[in-house]
Coordinates of C-alpha atoms in Angstrom, one line a residue:
X18 CA -0.4 0.4 0.2
X19 CA 2.9 2.6 1.5
X20 CA 4.7 3.1 -1.9
X21 CA 1.2 3.5 -4.3
X22 CA 0.7 6.7 -1.9
X23 CA 3.0 9.1 -3.0
X24 CA 1.6 10.9 -5.2
X25 CA -2.2 10.7 -4.2
X26 CA -0.9 12.5 -0.9
X27 CA 1.3 14.9 -2.6
X28 CA -0.7 15.9 -5.5
X29 CA -2.9 16.5 -0.9
X30 CA -0.5 18.4 -0.2
X31 CA 0.1 20.8 -3.2
X32 CA -3.3 21.4 -3.8
X33 CA -4.0 22.2 -0.2
X34 CA -0.5 24.2 -0.5
X35 CA -1.7 26.5 -3.1
X36 CA -5.0 27.0 -1.8
X37 CA -3.5 28.3 1.7
X38 CA -1.7 30.7 -0.8
X39 CA -3.9 32.1 -3.2
X40 CA -6.9 32.3 -0.1
X41 CA -4.7 34.2 3.0
X42 CA -6.2 34.5 6.2
X43 CA -9.4 36.0 5.4
X44 CA -10.2 32.7 3.8
X45 CA -9.1 30.2 5.7
X46 CA -12.1 28.8 7.0
X47 CA -13.2 28.3 3.8
X48 CA -9.8 26.7 2.6
X49 CA -10.3 24.5 5.5
X50 CA -13.5 23.3 4.2
X51 CA -11.8 22.3 0.8
X52 CA -8.7 21.1 2.2
X53 CA -11.3 18.5 3.5
X54 CA -13.2 17.7 0.9
X55 CA -10.3 17.5 -1.1
X56 CA -8.0 15.5 1.2
X57 CA -11.6 13.3 1.5
X58 CA -11.5 12.8 -2.8
X59 CA -7.9 12.3 -2.7
X60 CA -7.4 9.7 0.6
X61 CA -10.7 7.8 0.7
X62 CA -9.3 4.8 -1.2
X63 CA -6.1 5.5 0.7
X64 CA -7.0 4.9 4.5
X65 CA -10.3 2.8 4.8
X66 CA -8.5 0.2 5.7
X67 CA -7.8 0.0 9.7
X68 CA -3.6 0.1 10.9
X69 CA -2.5 0.7 14.8
X70 CA 0.6 0.8 15.9
X71 CA 0.9 0.2 20.5
X72 CA 4.3 1.8 22.1
X73 CA 5.2 -1.1 24.9
X74 CA 7.0 1.1 26.8
X75 CA 9.8 -0.9 29.2
X76 CA 10.5 2.0 31.8
X77 CA 14.1 1.8 33.7
X78 CA 15.8 0.8 30.4
X79 CA 15.5 -3.3 29.8
X80 CA 18.9 -5.1 30.1
X81 CA 18.4 -6.0 26.7
X82 CA 22.0 -7.9 27.8
X83 CA 19.8 -10.9 28.6
X84 CA 16.9 -10.2 26.4
X85 CA 18.6 -11.0 23.3
X86 CA 22.1 -13.1 23.9
X87 CA 24.7 -14.0 21.2
X88 CA 24.7 -18.3 21.1
X89 CA 27.3 -19.0 17.9
X90 CA 28.9 -17.2 15.5
X91 CA 32.6 -15.7 15.4
X92 CA 34.2 -14.7 18.4
X93 CA 30.8 -13.2 19.5
X94 CA 29.7 -17.0 21.1
X95 CA 28.0 -17.6 24.2
X96 CA 31.0 -18.1 26.1
X97 CA 32.5 -14.5 24.9
X98 CA 28.9 -13.3 26.6
X99 CA 28.9 -15.6 29.6
X100 CA 33.1 -13.6 30.0
X101 CA 31.7 -10.5 29.1
X102 CA 28.7 -10.9 32.4
X103 CA 30.5 -13.0 34.4
X104 CA 28.3 -13.2 37.2
X105 CA 25.5 -11.7 35.2
X106 CA 25.2 -14.2 32.5
X107 CA 22.6 -17.0 31.9
X108 CA 24.1 -20.4 31.8
X109 CA 23.8 -22.2 28.0
X110 CA 21.7 -24.7 29.9
X111 CA 18.4 -22.3 31.1
X112 CA 18.7 -21.6 27.5
X113 CA 17.4 -24.2 24.9
X114 CA 13.8 -23.3 25.1
X115 CA 14.5 -19.9 24.0
X116 CA 17.1 -20.7 21.4
X117 CA 16.3 -18.8 18.3
X118 CA 17.8 -19.7 14.5
X119 CA 16.9 -16.1 12.6
X120 CA 16.2 -16.7 8.8
X121 CA 19.1 -13.9 7.5
X122 CA 21.7 -14.8 9.9
X123 CA 24.1 -17.2 8.3
X124 CA 22.9 -19.9 10.5
X125 CA 24.0 -17.8 13.3
X126 CA 22.0 -18.5 16.4
X127 CA 20.4 -16.7 18.9
X128 CA 18.7 -16.7 22.2
X129 CA 15.8 -15.4 23.8
X130 CA 15.9 -14.4 28.3
X131 CA 14.2 -17.7 29.4
X132 CA 10.9 -15.8 30.3
X133 CA 9.9 -14.9 27.1
X134 CA 9.0 -18.5 25.9
X135 CA 5.9 -17.2 24.6
X136 CA 7.8 -14.3 22.8
X137 CA 10.3 -17.1 20.9
X138 CA 6.7 -19.2 19.5
X139 CA 5.5 -15.8 17.4
X140 CA 9.1 -15.4 16.4
X141 CA 9.0 -19.3 14.8
X142 CA 6.1 -18.4 13.4
X143 CA 7.3 -15.4 11.5
X144 CA 5.1 -13.1 14.2
X145 CA 8.0 -11.6 16.2
X146 CA 10.7 -9.0 14.5
X147 CA 14.0 -8.2 16.8
X148 CA 15.3 -5.4 16.2
X149 CA 19.3 -5.2 17.1
X150 CA 21.1 -2.4 18.7
X151 CA 18.7 0.6 18.9
X152 CA 19.2 4.3 20.7
X153 CA 19.0 7.8 20.7
X154 CA 21.3 9.1 18.1
X155 CA 21.8 12.2 15.9
X156 CA 23.0 11.2 13.0
X157 CA 25.7 7.5 12.8
X158 CA 28.1 8.0 15.0
X159 CA 31.6 5.1 15.3
X160 CA 34.1 4.8 18.5
X161 CA 36.4 7.1 17.5
X162 CA 33.6 9.8 16.9
X163 CA 32.2 9.5 20.2
X164 CA 35.7 9.5 22.1
X165 CA 37.4 12.7 19.7
X166 CA 33.4 14.0 20.6
X167 CA 33.6 15.0 16.7
X168 CA 30.1 14.6 16.2
X169 CA 27.5 15.8 18.4
X170 CA 25.3 13.2 20.7
X171 CA 22.5 13.3 22.7
X172 CA 21.9 14.9 25.4
X173 CA 22.7 13.5 29.2
X174 CA 23.3 10.0 27.4
X175 CA 22.1 7.9 30.6
X176 CA 19.9 9.4 32.4
X177 CA 16.6 8.0 32.7
X178 CA 13.9 11.0 32.7
X179 CA 16.4 12.9 29.7
X180 CA 16.3 9.9 27.7
X181 CA 13.0 8.4 28.0
X182 CA 12.0 11.4 26.6
X183 CA 14.4 11.5 23.9
X184 CA 12.9 8.1 23.1
X185 CA 9.3 9.3 22.5
X186 CA 10.6 12.3 20.3
X187 CA 13.2 10.4 18.0
X188 CA 14.6 14.3 18.2
X189 CA 17.8 14.0 21.1
X190 CA 18.2 18.3 19.0
X191 CA 14.0 18.6 19.3
X192 CA 12.7 22.2 21.6
X193 CA 9.1 21.4 21.0
X194 CA 8.0 18.6 23.0
X195 CA 6.1 17.1 20.1
X196 CA 6.2 13.1 19.8
X197 CA 7.1 10.8 16.6
X198 CA 3.7 9.4 17.6
X199 CA 2.6 12.3 18.1
X200 CA 3.6 13.7 14.7
X201 CA 2.8 10.5 12.8
X202 CA -1.1 11.3 14.0
X203 CA -0.6 14.7 13.1
X204 CA 0.8 13.8 9.3
X205 CA -2.2 11.6 9.2
X206 CA -5.6 13.6 10.2
X207 CA -3.6 15.5 7.5
X208 CA -4.4 13.5 5.5
X209 CA -7.9 12.8 6.2
X210 CA -7.5 10.1 8.7
X211 CA -10.3 9.3 10.5
X212 CA -12.1 12.9 9.3
X213 CA -16.2 12.0 11.2
X214 CA -13.9 10.7 15.4
X215 CA -14.6 13.1 18.5
X216 CA -11.9 10.9 19.9
X217 CA -8.1 11.3 19.5
X218 CA -6.7 8.6 17.5
X219 CA -4.0 8.9 20.4
X220 CA -4.9 6.9 22.8
X221 CA -2.8 6.3 26.5
X222 CA -3.5 3.5 28.5
X223 CA -0.2 4.5 31.0
X224 CA -0.8 8.3 31.7
X225 CA 0.9 12.0 30.0
X226 CA 3.2 11.3 27.5
X227 CA 5.6 12.4 24.9
X228 CA 4.9 10.1 23.0
X229 CA 2.1 10.6 21.6
X230 CA 1.8 14.5 22.1
X231 CA 1.2 16.4 18.1
X232 CA 0.8 19.7 17.5
X233 CA -3.1 19.4 16.4
X234 CA -3.6 15.9 17.8
X235 CA -3.3 15.2 21.9
X236 CA -3.9 11.9 23.3
X237 CA -7.1 11.1 24.8
X238 CA -6.0 9.5 28.5
X239 CA -7.6 6.3 30.4
X240 CA -6.7 3.4 32.3
X241 CA -7.7 0.2 32.6
X242 CA -10.4 1.1 34.7
X243 CA -12.0 3.5 32.2
X244 CA -11.9 7.2 31.8
X245 CA -10.5 8.5 34.5
X246 CA -12.7 11.2 36.8
X247 CA -12.0 14.5 37.5
X248 CA -9.6 14.6 39.9
X249 CA -8.5 18.0 42.3
X250 CA -5.9 19.1 40.0
X251 CA -8.1 19.2 36.6
X252 CA -10.3 20.2 38.8
X253 CA -8.5 23.7 40.1
X254 CA -7.1 24.0 36.7
X255 CA -10.4 23.7 35.2
X256 CA -12.6 26.4 37.7
X257 CA -10.0 28.4 36.7
X258 CA -10.1 28.8 33.1
X259 CA -14.3 29.6 34.2
X260 CA -13.3 31.9 36.7
X261 CA -11.4 33.7 34.1
X262 CA -13.7 33.5 31.0
X263 CA -16.6 34.8 33.3
X264 CA -14.0 37.4 34.7
X265 CA -15.7 40.7 32.4
X266 CA -11.8 42.9 32.1
X267 CA -10.3 39.7 29.8
X268 CA -10.1 41.0 26.4
X269 CA -10.7 37.5 25.5
X270 CA -13.7 36.4 27.0
X271 CA -15.8 35.0 24.8
X272 CA -13.3 33.4 23.0
X273 CA -12.6 31.1 26.3
X274 CA -16.4 30.4 27.5
X275 CA -16.5 29.3 23.9
X276 CA -13.5 26.8 24.3
X277 CA -14.1 25.5 27.9
X278 CA -18.0 24.8 26.2
X279 CA -16.3 22.8 23.8
X280 CA -13.4 20.7 26.2
X281 CA -16.3 19.8 28.3
X282 CA -18.2 19.0 25.1
X283 CA -15.5 16.9 23.5
X284 CA -14.6 15.3 27.0
X285 CA -18.4 14.8 27.8
X286 CA -18.8 12.5 24.8
X287 CA -15.2 10.9 24.5
X288 CA -15.7 9.7 28.0
X289 CA -19.3 8.4 27.2
X290 CA -18.5 7.1 24.0
X291 CA -15.0 4.6 25.3
X292 CA -17.3 4.7 28.6
X293 CA -19.8 2.3 26.3
X294 CA -17.2 0.4 24.4
X295 CA -15.9 -0.4 27.7
X296 CA -18.6 -1.8 29.5
X297 CA -20.1 -2.9 25.6
X298 CA -20.2 -7.4 25.3
X299 CA -16.7 -8.8 23.6
X300 CA -15.5 -11.1 21.1
X301 CA -12.4 -11.2 24.0
X302 CA -13.8 -14.2 25.8
X303 CA -10.1 -14.4 28.1
X304 CA -9.7 -12.0 31.0
X305 CA -5.4 -10.5 31.9
X306 CA -3.7 -12.6 33.8
X307 CA -3.9 -11.8 37.4
X308 CA -2.2 -9.2 39.1
X309 CA -0.3 -8.7 35.3
X310 CA -0.7 -5.3 34.8
X311 CA 0.0 -4.8 31.3
X312 CA -1.7 -7.7 30.0
X313 CA -4.7 -5.2 32.0
X314 CA -3.5 -2.4 29.6
X315 CA -3.2 -4.0 26.4
X316 CA -7.0 -6.1 27.5
X317 CA -8.1 -2.4 27.4
X318 CA -6.4 -1.3 24.1
X319 CA -7.7 -4.3 22.8
X320 CA -11.6 -3.9 24.2
X321 CA -11.0 -0.2 21.7
X322 CA -9.6 -1.7 18.2
X323 CA -12.6 -4.0 18.4
X324 CA -14.7 -0.9 18.0
X325 CA -12.1 1.2 16.6
X326 CA -13.7 1.5 12.7
X327 CA -16.9 1.5 14.0
X328 CA -17.3 2.6 17.8
X329 CA -14.4 5.7 17.3
X330 CA -14.6 6.1 13.4
X331 CA -11.2 4.9 13.2
X332 CA -9.5 4.0 10.5
X333 CA -5.7 5.1 12.7
X334 CA -4.9 4.7 15.9
X335 CA -1.5 4.5 18.2
X336 CA -1.7 3.6 21.9
X337 CA 1.0 3.5 24.3
X338 CA 1.4 1.4 27.4
X339 CA 4.1 0.8 29.6
X340 CA 5.5 -1.1 32.8
X341 CA 8.3 -0.2 35.7
X342 CA 11.0 -1.4 37.1
X343 CA 13.6 -2.3 34.1
X344 CA 16.5 0.2 36.6
X345 CA 18.4 -3.1 37.8
X346 CA 21.0 -1.8 39.3
X347 CA 21.0 -4.7 42.3
X348 CA 19.2 -8.3 41.4
X349 CA 19.3 -8.4 38.1
X350 CA 19.5 -12.0 38.2
X351 CA 19.5 -14.6 41.1
X352 CA 21.8 -17.5 42.2
X353 CA 23.3 -18.9 39.1
X354 CA 22.1 -17.1 36.7
X355 CA 18.4 -17.9 37.7
X356 CA 16.2 -15.8 38.5
X357 CA 15.6 -12.6 39.7
X358 CA 13.5 -9.5 39.4
X359 CA 14.5 -9.2 35.6
X360 CA 12.9 -12.6 34.9
X361 CA 10.3 -12.1 37.0
X362 CA 10.0 -8.6 34.6
X363 CA 10.2 -10.7 31.7
X364 CA 7.6 -13.5 32.1
X365 CA 5.4 -10.3 32.8
X366 CA 5.6 -9.0 29.0
X367 CA 5.7 -12.4 27.7
X368 CA 2.5 -12.8 29.6
X369 CA 1.3 -10.1 28.5
X370 CA 2.4 -10.2 24.7
X371 CA 0.8 -13.3 24.3
X372 CA -2.1 -12.3 25.7
X373 CA -2.7 -9.3 23.8
X374 CA -1.8 -11.2 21.3
X375 CA -4.5 -14.5 21.5
X376 CA -6.9 -11.3 21.9
X377 CA -5.6 -9.2 18.8
X378 CA -6.5 -13.4 16.5
X379 CA -10.0 -13.3 18.9
X380 CA -11.2 -10.0 17.1
X381 CA -9.5 -11.2 13.6
X382 CA -6.9 -8.0 13.7
X383 CA -3.4 -9.6 14.2
X384 CA -2.7 -8.5 10.6
X385 CA -4.1 -5.0 11.1
X386 CA -2.3 -4.4 14.5
X387 CA 1.9 -3.8 15.3
X388 CA 3.1 -3.7 18.4
X389 CA 7.2 -3.5 19.6
X390 CA 8.6 -2.1 22.6
X391 CA 10.7 1.0 23.6
X392 CA 13.1 1.8 26.7
X393 CA 14.9 4.5 28.4
X394 CA 18.3 2.5 26.9
X395 CA 20.2 -0.3 27.0
X396 CA 22.6 -0.9 29.4
X397 CA 25.6 -1.7 30.9
X398 CA 27.1 -5.1 29.6
X399 CA 29.3 -4.9 32.0
X400 CA 28.2 -6.0 35.7
X401 CA 29.0 -4.0 38.4
X402 CA 28.8 -6.5 40.9
X403 CA 24.9 -7.4 41.5
X404 CA 23.5 -5.4 38.6
X405 CA 23.4 -3.2 35.9
X406 CA 24.1 -0.3 34.9
X407 CA 22.8 2.5 32.7
X408 CA 23.7 2.4 28.8
X409 CA 22.9 2.8 25.7
X410 CA 21.8 1.1 23.1
X411 CA 19.9 -1.3 23.2
X412 CA 17.6 -4.8 21.1
X413 CA 14.2 -4.5 20.2
X414 CA 11.2 -6.2 19.6
X415 CA 8.1 -5.8 17.0
X416 CA 4.9 -8.0 16.9
X417 CA 2.4 -8.3 14.5
X418 CA 1.1 -11.0 11.7
X419 CA 1.6 -11.3 7.0
X420 CA 2.6 -6.8 7.5
X421 CA 5.9 -8.1 10.2
X422 CA 8.8 -9.6 8.2
X423 CA 9.8 -12.4 11.8
X424 CA 12.1 -14.8 11.5
X425 CA 14.7 -12.1 11.4
X426 CA 17.1 -10.4 13.1
X427 CA 17.4 -6.5 11.8
X428 CA 19.8 -3.7 11.9
X429 CA 23.1 -4.6 13.3
X430 CA 23.7 -6.6 16.0
X431 CA 27.0 -5.1 17.8
X432 CA 30.4 -6.9 19.2
X433 CA 29.9 -7.4 22.5
X434 CA 32.8 -7.4 24.1
X435 CA 33.2 -4.8 27.1
X436 CA 35.9 -1.9 25.9
X437 CA 35.8 -3.1 22.1
X438 CA 35.2 -1.3 19.0
X439 CA 31.2 -0.4 20.0
X440 CA 31.9 0.1 23.2
X441 CA 32.0 3.5 25.0
X442 CA 32.7 1.9 28.5
X443 CA 31.2 -0.6 30.8
X444 CA 29.7 -2.2 27.8
X445 CA 27.8 1.0 27.2
X446 CA 27.9 0.4 23.0
X447 CA 26.6 3.1 20.7
X448 CA 24.1 1.8 18.8
X449 CA 23.6 0.9 15.2
X450 CA 20.1 1.8 14.6
X451 CA 18.7 5.2 15.1
X452 CA 15.3 5.7 16.1
X453 CA 14.0 7.3 13.8
X454 CA 15.1 4.3 11.5
X455 CA 13.1 1.9 14.2
X456 CA 10.1 4.6 13.7
X457 CA 10.4 5.5 9.7
X458 CA 9.1 1.3 8.8
X459 CA 6.3 1.9 11.7
X460 CA 5.1 5.4 10.2
X461 CA 5.5 3.6 6.2
X462 CA 3.2 1.1 7.0
X463 CA 0.6 2.9 8.7
X464 CA 0.9 5.4 5.7
X465 CA 2.9 7.9 5.8
X466 CA 4.3 8.5 1.9
X467 CA 8.8 8.8 1.1
X468 CA 7.8 12.4 0.1
X469 CA 6.9 14.0 3.2
X470 CA 8.2 10.8 6.2
X471 CA 10.5 14.3 7.2
X472 CA 7.9 15.4 8.8
X473 CA 7.8 12.7 11.6
X474 CA 11.2 12.5 11.3
X475 CA 13.1 15.5 10.2
X476 CA 16.2 14.0 11.2
X477 CA 16.0 10.9 9.4
X478 CA 18.0 11.3 6.3
X479 CA 21.5 11.3 8.6
X480 CA 20.2 7.2 8.7
X481 CA 19.4 6.7 5.2
X482 CA 17.2 8.0 1.9
X483 CA 13.8 7.1 2.6
X484 CA 13.3 7.3 -0.8
X485 CA 15.6 3.9 -1.4
X486 CA 14.6 0.9 0.3
X487 CA 18.0 -1.0 0.3
X488 CA 18.6 1.3 3.0
X489 CA 15.8 0.6 4.3
X490 CA 15.8 -1.7 7.5
X491 CA 13.0 -3.5 6.3
X492 CA 11.0 -5.5 8.9
X493 CA 7.7 -4.0 7.9
X494 CA 5.6 -5.6 4.7

């Protein structure tokens, strides 16, 4: 679908821009109507299908060194892994059930964390792909360039809040605070997507975040129990706004009154609509695993996907869910590489993803929904004695039906040697794939044409040629 959209959307963009220039400020109102009519005419055949992205954020920095483990291949085998990780290493005997042989690694084998048995089955079936060594970058960077300071690198590389923000923005040099999920939604909406929707296409089940924040599209936030009630902070802010709107000395009083009324009506309408969907009957017959908060979030996502087109008038949706606890400086693994906090987190992620996969199967949406992981950063490959510290590049997972080219490892799996050619120190590996490259594939699948991809990822040309498929990672069909 993607490549044959380019000419249509470029034509739509040209017409809109031309009408803007011709009409000027005085004609904005009628121009918007004209633009919508143009969009409807040109985009009607483009976005009638349904597609959704689901971002699963692993807060705290997932230890990807124990998430994807080399088994054999040159000097990067399990023995090398043990030598570098020492007391953090998972023994080979515990990895048999999760050993994988990606189709595109010339027979080289890896293993997933022993808790990821469900993900392993999806990978073997071709419904999951692995993306190696992804991280925040301003431009491709070598160890020599990093050491010499000859290229810019993201600020505060190993700080949780800054790196969470930069992952969600995809732009370490951004100052506007708009996330790439928000920019993607802005682009889709500008192209006529979801014209009849009252609820935002960007929906978070894990609180407010920058990933879903756009210039024109903001996120709709709810919890696993449905739309939140009005809390004290919202109530105070709302009544402050009403007070200002009723102040006769307020120069923009009339506009503020209208804004208050509009906001109130939209909130009530959206909440009633979503509450109705979540309380309606469903084809999803099984409950999430007890106590698994991530699975509970994904249950809510699945219900909203089930009614995405009919109930919400959405042909495109972007979701954000999250699980925390990955800042494992202490006790990363248990005795002899078994168990430990990280194993528990991996079990929760595995169960949640499998629950979601089964739910998507029940509603017939596996080929329409792509789920991907993100995290603050990877962690140090070298042990700090009892755990791992803040790192940089990390391995990630993409899950989906026929749209995902699964059973493959994409990108460049880094050299795991501490102080080796990819290490900035302590096993903080320089990413070989940027967040931009990772998100680019997902945005293209959602329908953003090459001609306008830089609107979503302004730095993308530093990492690949959008018009040359040979330079793309290629994990989306």
